[in-house]
Amino acid sequence: MLSGKTILLGITGGIAAYKICELIRMYKRANAEVLVVCTPNALNFVTKLTLQNLSKNPVAVEEFDIKDFNPEHISYADRADIMVIAPATANTISKISQGICDNLLTSIACAFTKPVIIAPAMNCNMWENPIFQENLHKLHYEILEPESGYLACGYEGKGRLCSLDKIFDKTVELLTYKPLNGKKIVITSGGTIEDIDPVRYISNYSSGKMGLALADTAKNLGADVTLITTKDVSHKYNVVKVKSALDMKSAVEKEFENSDCIIMAAAVADYRVKEVYPQKMKKTSDDEITITLVKNPDILKELCDRKKTSSSAPLIVGFCAESENLLENAKEKISKKGCDFLIANDISRKDIGFSSDYNEVTILDKNGEVKKLERAYKRTIAREIFKVIYG
Ligand SMILES: Cc1cc2nc3c(=O)[nH]c(=O)nc-3n(C[C@H](O)[C@H](O)[C@H](O)COP(=O)(O)O)c2cc1C
């Protein structure tokens, strides 16, 4: 099943490290090449000898134990098709999320541009620690959440390593399931920024996380991805940084002819300032000031209109954010805009949507079909969205 694939298996210093011996056997039975890299602390829980025997490869631990001219963290990152970190400690997750590279495993993770699966395991209070959660969700990896139950530390709660079958199945899926191979997918994300003067602007609360989840997922599913975004992202696909709605419009238009699908997940401002002040506006003695706004182009509508007359027409997917009457408003919007799919978000809820790592959406297609996706990680939602639009 995994012939010709190389898995870089990172093991960190958690009690669940002993279970990973069996995962190596599962990968080997599927004919994968397994390269094991351990943090020094992992070797308190499992021996190099065991890992070496099972993987049939030397186990890498020391960053400065360089065999040839090529440092290990680069050659390992180049050789592997996927990196799986299991178990992943709170310590290692937080370090990778902050860009810290203080051992071989964290250095490899920083240099790794292919898919990464992370399977955290820890005490339930560590798992719930808000600083840790923030660090975890900064990572654009496939996160296999721990399970709840009796923990080795004596507590009961969420923190047990997920099943090895789950890690194995996700590895196979990411290595072999590429339904978007050969497709060029363009995704927009983030809220546009409309200048008032050189120091002030109008924007919105969009974090860009849904667009990023779509881009990461499309890439993992084999697509050639272009992300047009107002946010700073350093990623392994083509990123076009834009600021205003007008910038976004011209960037998207440039991609139109050569794309198979355009997903407009960005929150584009409906209005911009009519005349941007060239200098900082001074405070005056008046209690009120008036800034005139003018309508921005409706990028989604224009793309849909262009599609009607174009010979090479991409699939067009819009997003709409509603704070009331979600379905009614979404139905009206899809018929007005004419896009192939519309993904409706309820922005009145605090536990999903803007800035959250979770979402719950309703997908509408132009034939009136409606599918609701229950609350889940944005990456899970992204995967489901691609399932719906590409079948
Ligand atoms: C017996 C024992 C079990 C531990 N189990 C875990 C664990 O399951 N998850 C975790 O995040 N940390 C665990 N720790 C703490 C980590 O070992 C510690 O944070 C260490 O710095 C992790 O290093 P590493 O991330 O470089 O491997 C455990 C520590 C001990 C002494």
mmCIF file of N, CA, C and O in Angstrom, residues 275-349:
data_model
loop_
_atom_site.group_PDB
_atom_site.id
_atom_site.type_symbol
_atom_site.label_atom_id
_atom_site.label_comp_id
_atom_site.label_asym_id
_atom_site.label_seq_id
_atom_site.Cartn_x
_atom_site.Cartn_y
_atom_site.Cartn_z
ATOM 1 N N GLU A 275 -12.041 59.181 -1.099
ATOM 2 C CA GLU A 275 -10.743 59.826 -1.352
ATOM 3 C C GLU A 275 -9.813 59.526 -0.189
ATOM 4 O O GLU A 275 -10.041 60.009 0.926
ATOM 5 N N VAL A 276 -8.802 58.730 -0.438
ATOM 6 C CA VAL A 276 -7.853 58.406 0.633
ATOM 7 C C VAL A 276 -6.985 59.645 0.869
ATOM 8 O O VAL A 276 -6.443 60.217 -0.069
ATOM 9 N N TYR A 277 -6.931 60.062 2.144
ATOM 10 C CA TYR A 277 -6.145 61.265 2.461
ATOM 11 C C TYR A 277 -4.667 60.948 2.316
ATOM 12 O O TYR A 277 -4.184 59.975 2.908
ATOM 13 N N PRO A 278 -3.912 61.782 1.583
ATOM 14 C CA PRO A 278 -2.491 61.456 1.388
ATOM 15 C C PRO A 278 -1.664 61.664 2.656
ATOM 16 O O PRO A 278 -0.645 61.024 2.849
ATOM 17 N N GLN A 279 -2.122 62.554 3.556
ATOM 18 C CA GLN A 279 -1.420 62.801 4.826
ATOM 19 C C GLN A 279 -2.332 62.396 5.974
ATOM 20 O O GLN A 279 -3.547 62.280 5.788
ATOM 21 N N LYS A 280 -1.757 62.240 7.156
ATOM 22 C CA LYS A 280 -2.565 61.870 8.321
ATOM 23 C C LYS A 280 -3.623 62.944 8.579
ATOM 24 O O LYS A 280 -3.291 64.132 8.635
ATOM 25 N N MET A 281 -4.885 62.514 8.738
ATOM 26 C CA MET A 281 -5.953 63.495 8.998
ATOM 27 C C MET A 281 -5.760 64.099 10.381
ATOM 28 O O MET A 281 -5.543 63.380 11.355
ATOM 29 N N LYS A 282 -5.866 65.402 10.463
ATOM 30 C CA LYS A 282 -5.644 66.091 11.752
ATOM 31 C C LYS A 282 -6.957 66.170 12.526
ATOM 32 O O LYS A 282 -8.028 66.291 11.931
ATOM 33 N N LYS A 283 -6.829 66.120 13.856
ATOM 34 C CA LYS A 283 -8.017 66.331 14.685
ATOM 35 C C LYS A 283 -8.425 67.797 14.556
ATOM 36 O O LYS A 283 -7.555 68.677 14.564
ATOM 37 N N THR A 284 -9.730 68.043 14.411
ATOM 38 C CA THR A 284 -10.179 69.441 14.281
ATOM 39 C C THR A 284 -11.040 69.797 15.489
ATOM 40 O O THR A 284 -11.279 68.953 16.366
ATOM 41 N N SER A 285 -11.570 71.003 15.521
ATOM 42 C CA SER A 285 -12.433 71.402 16.631
ATOM 43 C C SER A 285 -13.861 70.853 16.457
ATOM 44 O O SER A 285 -14.663 70.893 17.369
ATOM 45 N N ASP A 286 -14.153 70.276 15.273
ATOM 46 C CA ASP A 286 -15.502 69.739 15.047
ATOM 47 C C ASP A 286 -15.717 68.450 15.847
ATOM 48 O O ASP A 286 -14.793 67.650 16.005
ATOM 49 N N ASP A 287 -16.959 68.259 16.308
ATOM 50 C CA ASP A 287 -17.265 67.023 17.033
ATOM 51 C C ASP A 287 -17.524 65.850 16.097
ATOM 52 O O ASP A 287 -17.505 64.699 16.510
ATOM 53 N N GLU A 288 -17.817 66.168 14.876
ATOM 54 C CA GLU A 288 -18.097 65.089 13.906
ATOM 55 C C GLU A 288 -17.291 65.306 12.630
ATOM 56 O O GLU A 288 -17.014 66.448 12.268
ATOM 57 N N ILE A 289 -16.949 64.235 11.993
ATOM 58 C CA ILE A 289 -16.379 64.361 10.648
ATOM 59 C C ILE A 289 -17.134 63.401 9.734
ATOM 60 O O ILE A 289 -17.761 62.439 10.213
ATOM 61 N N THR A 290 -17.070 63.642 8.471
ATOM 62 C CA THR A 290 -17.755 62.764 7.522
ATOM 63 C C THR A 290 -16.727 62.195 6.549
ATOM 64 O O THR A 290 -15.923 62.938 5.993
ATOM 65 N N ILE A 291 -16.752 60.890 6.423
ATOM 66 C CA ILE A 291 -15.889 60.241 5.419
ATOM 67 C C ILE A 291 -16.838 59.599 4.414
ATOM 68 O O ILE A 291 -17.714 58.814 4.801
ATOM 69 N N THR A 292 -16.676 59.923 3.178
ATOM 70 C CA THR A 292 -17.583 59.350 2.174
ATOM 71 C C THR A 292 -17.036 58.008 1.684
ATOM 72 O O THR A 292 -15.850 57.886 1.376
ATOM 73 N N LEU A 293 -17.928 57.037 1.655
ATOM 74 C CA LEU A 293 -17.541 55.704 1.168
ATOM 75 C C LEU A 293 -18.189 55.448 -0.191
ATOM 76 O O LEU A 293 -19.314 55.907 -0.433
ATOM 77 N N VAL A 294 -17.476 54.727 -1.018
ATOM 78 C CA VAL A 294 -18.069 54.330 -2.306
ATOM 79 C C VAL A 294 -18.072 52.805 -2.391
ATOM 80 O O VAL A 294 -17.263 52.134 -1.740
ATOM 81 N N LYS A 295 -18.988 52.301 -3.183
ATOM 82 C CA LYS A 295 -19.153 50.848 -3.276
ATOM 83 C C LYS A 295 -17.936 50.197 -3.938
ATOM 84 O O LYS A 295 -17.444 50.709 -4.952
ATOM 85 N N ASN A 296 -17.501 49.098 -3.362
ATOM 86 C CA ASN A 296 -16.457 48.294 -4.014
ATOM 87 C C ASN A 296 -17.110 47.393 -5.053
ATOM 88 O O ASN A 296 -18.299 47.064 -4.941
ATOM 89 N N PRO A 297 -16.346 46.951 -6.040
ATOM 90 C CA PRO A 297 -16.931 45.995 -6.984
ATOM 91 C C PRO A 297 -17.306 44.703 -6.259
ATOM 92 O O PRO A 297 -16.659 44.338 -5.274
ATOM 93 N N ASP A 298 -18.321 44.030 -6.753
ATOM 94 C CA ASP A 298 -18.726 42.736 -6.187
ATOM 95 C C ASP A 298 -17.918 41.671 -6.949
ATOM 96 O O ASP A 298 -18.298 41.242 -8.044
ATOM 97 N N ILE A 299 -16.780 41.278 -6.377
ATOM 98 C CA ILE A 299 -15.838 40.401 -7.103
ATOM 99 C C ILE A 299 -16.506 39.077 -7.482
ATOM 100 O O ILE A 299 -16.389 38.608 -8.614
ATOM 101 N N LEU A 300 -17.232 38.513 -6.523
ATOM 102 C CA LEU A 300 -17.866 37.210 -6.771
ATOM 103 C C LEU A 300 -18.850 37.308 -7.943
ATOM 104 O O LEU A 300 -18.837 36.470 -8.855
ATOM 105 N N LYS A 301 -19.671 38.339 -7.919
ATOM 106 C CA LYS A 301 -20.683 38.516 -8.975
ATOM 107 C C LYS A 301 -19.999 38.715 -10.335
ATOM 108 O O LYS A 301 -20.402 38.130 -11.345
ATOM 109 N N GLU A 302 -18.933 39.511 -10.321
ATOM 110 C CA GLU A 302 -18.237 39.772 -11.596
ATOM 111 C C GLU A 302 -17.615 38.493 -12.154
ATOM 112 O O GLU A 302 -17.616 38.262 -13.359
ATOM 113 N N LEU A 303 -17.067 37.660 -11.262
ATOM 114 C CA LEU A 303 -16.492 36.383 -11.726
ATOM 115 C C LEU A 303 -17.579 35.513 -12.339
ATOM 116 O O LEU A 303 -17.382 34.881 -13.379
ATOM 117 N N CYS A 304 -18.732 35.476 -11.666
ATOM 118 C CA CYS A 304 -19.839 34.643 -12.165
ATOM 119 C C CYS A 304 -20.331 35.162 -13.504
ATOM 120 O O CYS A 304 -20.636 34.369 -14.411
ATOM 121 N N ASP A 305 -20.389 36.479 -13.657
ATOM 122 C CA ASP A 305 -20.828 37.053 -14.941
ATOM 123 C C ASP A 305 -19.819 36.720 -16.041
ATOM 124 O O ASP A 305 -20.189 36.359 -17.156
ATOM 125 N N ARG A 306 -18.527 36.828 -15.684
ATOM 126 C CA ARG A 306 -17.481 36.535 -16.688
ATOM 127 C C ARG A 306 -17.545 35.070 -17.109
ATOM 128 O O ARG A 306 -17.296 34.735 -18.270
ATOM 129 N N LYS A 307 -17.897 34.233 -16.158
ATOM 130 C CA LYS A 307 -17.973 32.795 -16.448
ATOM 131 C C LYS A 307 -18.986 32.502 -17.553
ATOM 132 O O LYS A 307 -18.791 31.604 -18.365
ATOM 133 N N LYS A 308 -20.063 33.298 -17.581
ATOM 134 C CA LYS A 308 -21.127 33.057 -18.571
ATOM 135 C C LYS A 308 -20.625 33.218 -20.006
ATOM 136 O O LYS A 308 -21.137 32.605 -20.920
ATOM 137 N N THR A 309 -19.601 34.060 -20.185
ATOM 138 C CA THR A 309 -19.141 34.332 -21.550
ATOM 139 C C THR A 309 -17.760 33.757 -21.839
ATOM 140 O O THR A 309 -17.195 33.984 -22.897
ATOM 141 N N SER A 310 -17.215 33.035 -20.860
ATOM 142 C CA SER A 310 -15.845 32.549 -21.027
ATOM 143 C C SER A 310 -15.837 31.100 -21.500
ATOM 144 O O SER A 310 -16.680 30.300 -21.093
ATOM 145 N N SER A 311 -14.852 30.787 -22.342
ATOM 146 C CA SER A 311 -14.772 29.406 -22.819
ATOM 147 C C SER A 311 -14.184 28.494 -21.739
ATOM 148 O O SER A 311 -14.604 27.363 -21.562
ATOM 149 N N SER A 312 -13.177 29.016 -20.993
ATOM 150 C CA SER A 312 -12.602 28.192 -19.912
ATOM 151 C C SER A 312 -13.124 28.725 -18.582
ATOM 152 O O SER A 312 -12.627 29.701 -18.061
ATOM 153 N N ALA A 313 -14.179 28.105 -18.111
ATOM 154 C CA ALA A 313 -14.845 28.658 -16.928
ATOM 155 C C ALA A 313 -14.550 27.854 -15.674
ATOM 156 O O ALA A 313 -14.888 26.677 -15.594
ATOM 157 N N PRO A 314 -13.911 28.473 -14.690
ATOM 158 C CA PRO A 314 -13.659 27.729 -13.452
ATOM 159 C C PRO A 314 -14.937 27.560 -12.625
ATOM 160 O O PRO A 314 -15.892 28.315 -12.807
ATOM 161 N N LEU A 315 -14.899 26.587 -11.761
ATOM 162 C CA LEU A 315 -15.974 26.407 -10.782
ATOM 163 C C LEU A 315 -15.861 27.586 -9.815
ATOM 164 O O LEU A 315 -14.749 27.906 -9.372
ATOM 165 N N ILE A 316 -16.971 28.231 -9.499
ATOM 166 C CA ILE A 316 -16.866 29.391 -8.602
ATOM 167 C C ILE A 316 -17.641 29.134 -7.306
ATOM 168 O O ILE A 316 -18.824 28.790 -7.326
ATOM 169 N N VAL A 317 -16.893 29.274 -6.204
ATOM 170 C CA VAL A 317 -17.468 29.001 -4.881
ATOM 171 C C VAL A 317 -17.394 30.280 -4.061
ATOM 172 O O VAL A 317 -16.326 30.868 -3.912
ATOM 173 N N GLY A 318 -18.546 30.713 -3.536
ATOM 174 C CA GLY A 318 -18.557 31.921 -2.708
ATOM 175 C C GLY A 318 -18.781 31.573 -1.251
ATOM 176 O O GLY A 318 -19.230 30.463 -0.917
ATOM 177 N N PHE A 319 -18.473 32.510 -0.392
ATOM 178 C CA PHE A 319 -18.777 32.380 1.041
ATOM 179 C C PHE A 319 -19.713 33.528 1.396
ATOM 180 O O PHE A 319 -19.580 34.616 0.835
ATOM 181 N N CYS A 320 -20.651 33.292 2.300
ATOM 182 C CA CYS A 320 -21.394 34.442 2.805
ATOM 183 C C CYS A 320 -21.476 34.352 4.318
ATOM 184 O O CYS A 320 -21.587 33.271 4.890
ATOM 185 N N ALA A 321 -21.336 35.516 4.950
ATOM 186 C CA ALA A 321 -21.388 35.589 6.406
ATOM 187 C C ALA A 321 -22.713 36.229 6.777
ATOM 188 O O ALA A 321 -23.001 37.343 6.354
ATOM 189 N N GLU A 322 -23.518 35.501 7.536
ATOM 190 C CA GLU A 322 -24.837 36.021 7.910
ATOM 191 C C GLU A 322 -24.979 36.033 9.426
ATOM 192 O O GLU A 322 -24.507 35.122 10.102
ATOM 193 N N SER A 323 -25.636 37.073 9.935
ATOM 194 C CA SER A 323 -25.849 37.109 11.387
ATOM 195 C C SER A 323 -27.305 36.781 11.733
ATOM 196 O O SER A 323 -27.676 36.679 12.894
ATOM 197 N N GLU A 324 -28.171 36.652 10.723
ATOM 198 C CA GLU A 324 -29.561 36.229 10.949
ATOM 199 C C GLU A 324 -30.123 35.603 9.674
ATOM 200 O O GLU A 324 -29.587 35.823 8.587
ATOM 201 N N ASN A 325 -31.181 34.835 9.798
ATOM 202 C CA ASN A 325 -31.857 34.175 8.652
ATOM 203 C C ASN A 325 -30.864 33.566 7.664
ATOM 204 O O ASN A 325 -30.917 33.839 6.455
ATOM 205 N N LEU A 326 -29.965 32.756 8.194
ATOM 206 C CA LEU A 326 -28.849 32.219 7.404
ATOM 207 C C LEU A 326 -29.281 31.605 6.066
ATOM 208 O O LEU A 326 -28.814 32.012 5.005
ATOM 209 N N LEU A 327 -30.189 30.639 6.144
ATOM 210 C CA LEU A 327 -30.537 29.886 4.939
ATOM 211 C C LEU A 327 -31.286 30.748 3.916
ATOM 212 O O LEU A 327 -30.974 30.717 2.720
ATOM 213 N N GLU A 328 -32.248 31.517 4.427
ATOM 214 C CA GLU A 328 -33.026 32.400 3.535
ATOM 215 C C GLU A 328 -32.101 33.354 2.780
ATOM 216 O O GLU A 328 -32.165 33.474 1.560
ATOM 217 N N ASN A 329 -31.229 34.023 3.544
ATOM 218 C CA ASN A 329 -30.325 34.998 2.928
ATOM 219 C C ASN A 329 -29.354 34.323 1.967
ATOM 220 O O ASN A 329 -29.035 34.864 0.912
ATOM 221 N N ALA A 330 -28.895 33.129 2.339
ATOM 222 C CA ALA A 330 -27.935 32.420 1.483
ATOM 223 C C ALA A 330 -28.590 32.005 0.175
ATOM 224 O O ALA A 330 -27.991 32.104 -0.903
ATOM 225 N N LYS A 331 -29.849 31.567 0.245
ATOM 226 C CA LYS A 331 -30.562 31.149 -0.980
ATOM 227 C C LYS A 331 -30.732 32.338 -1.918
ATOM 228 O O LYS A 331 -30.543 32.223 -3.130
ATOM 229 N N GLU A 332 -31.054 33.468 -1.324
ATOM 230 C CA GLU A 332 -31.242 34.675 -2.142
ATOM 231 C C GLU A 332 -29.905 35.062 -2.793
ATOM 232 O O GLU A 332 -29.835 35.388 -3.965
ATOM 233 N N LYS A 333 -28.831 34.946 -1.991
ATOM 234 C CA LYS A 333 -27.511 35.352 -2.491
ATOM 235 C C LYS A 333 -27.032 34.450 -3.628
ATOM 236 O O LYS A 333 -26.515 34.946 -4.630
ATOM 237 N N ILE A 334 -27.207 33.150 -3.519
ATOM 238 C CA ILE A 334 -26.687 32.268 -4.577
ATOM 239 C C ILE A 334 -27.442 32.526 -5.887
ATOM 240 O O ILE A 334 -26.846 32.520 -6.967
ATOM 241 N N SER A 335 -28.728 32.823 -5.785
ATOM 242 C CA SER A 335 -29.441 33.064 -7.056
ATOM 243 C C SER A 335 -29.057 34.426 -7.628
ATOM 244 O O SER A 335 -28.966 34.589 -8.843
ATOM 245 N N LYS A 336 -28.780 35.406 -6.758
ATOM 246 C CA LYS A 336 -28.382 36.738 -7.243
ATOM 247 C C LYS A 336 -26.993 36.713 -7.879
ATOM 248 O O LYS A 336 -26.747 37.279 -8.925
ATOM 249 N N LYS A 337 -26.066 36.011 -7.208
ATOM 250 C CA LYS A 337 -24.671 36.030 -7.685
ATOM 251 C C LYS A 337 -24.452 35.047 -8.831
ATOM 252 O O LYS A 337 -23.655 35.297 -9.717
ATOM 253 N N GLY A 338 -25.102 33.894 -8.743
ATOM 254 C CA GLY A 338 -24.953 32.908 -9.821
ATOM 255 C C GLY A 338 -23.711 32.037 -9.687
ATOM 256 O O GLY A 338 -23.214 31.514 -10.685
ATOM 257 N N CYS A 339 -23.205 31.847 -8.453
ATOM 258 C CA CYS A 339 -22.022 30.979 -8.298
ATOM 259 C C CYS A 339 -22.445 29.503 -8.242
ATOM 260 O O CYS A 339 -23.620 29.193 -8.050
ATOM 261 N N ASP A 340 -21.478 28.618 -8.418
ATOM 262 C CA ASP A 340 -21.792 27.189 -8.431
ATOM 263 C C ASP A 340 -22.144 26.672 -7.035
ATOM 264 O O ASP A 340 -23.016 25.826 -6.875
ATOM 265 N N PHE A 341 -21.399 27.159 -6.050
ATOM 266 C CA PHE A 341 -21.679 26.779 -4.659
ATOM 267 C C PHE A 341 -21.571 28.023 -3.783
ATOM 268 O O PHE A 341 -20.764 28.924 -4.072
ATOM 269 N N LEU A 342 -22.346 28.022 -2.707
ATOM 270 C CA LEU A 342 -22.221 29.112 -1.732
ATOM 271 C C LEU A 342 -22.111 28.477 -0.351
ATOM 272 O O LEU A 342 -22.899 27.592 0.001
ATOM 273 N N ILE A 343 -21.111 28.901 0.402
ATOM 274 C CA ILE A 343 -20.917 28.344 1.750
ATOM 275 C C ILE A 343 -21.373 29.417 2.742
ATOM 276 O O ILE A 343 -20.788 30.506 2.793
ATOM 277 N N ALA A 344 -22.390 29.082 3.512
ATOM 278 C CA ALA A 344 -22.951 30.086 4.434
ATOM 279 C C ALA A 344 -22.455 29.850 5.854
ATOM 280 O O ALA A 344 -22.496 28.736 6.373
ATOM 281 N N ASN A 345 -21.993 30.942 6.454
ATOM 282 C CA ASN A 345 -21.445 30.939 7.823
ATOM 283 C C ASN A 345 -22.364 31.724 8.736
ATOM 284 O O ASN A 345 -22.762 32.824 8.375
ATOM 285 N N ASP A 346 -22.593 31.238 9.932
ATOM 286 C CA ASP A 346 -23.368 32.013 10.906
ATOM 287 C C ASP A 346 -22.374 32.787 11.779
ATOM 288 O O ASP A 346 -21.715 32.201 12.636
ATOM 289 N N ILE A 347 -22.259 34.092 11.558
ATOM 290 C CA ILE A 347 -21.241 34.848 12.305
ATOM 291 C C ILE A 347 -21.759 35.387 13.640
ATOM 292 O O ILE A 347 -21.042 36.079 14.355
ATOM 293 N N SER A 348 -23.018 35.043 13.975
ATOM 294 C CA SER A 348 -23.523 35.529 15.272
ATOM 295 C C SER A 348 -22.992 34.640 16.403
ATOM 296 O O SER A 348 -23.006 35.017 17.559
ATOM 297 N N ARG A 349 -22.502 33.443 16.049
ATOM 298 C CA ARG A 349 -22.016 32.530 17.091
ATOM 299 C C ARG A 349 -20.547 32.760 17.390
ATOM 300 O O ARG A 349 -19.745 32.922 16.492
#
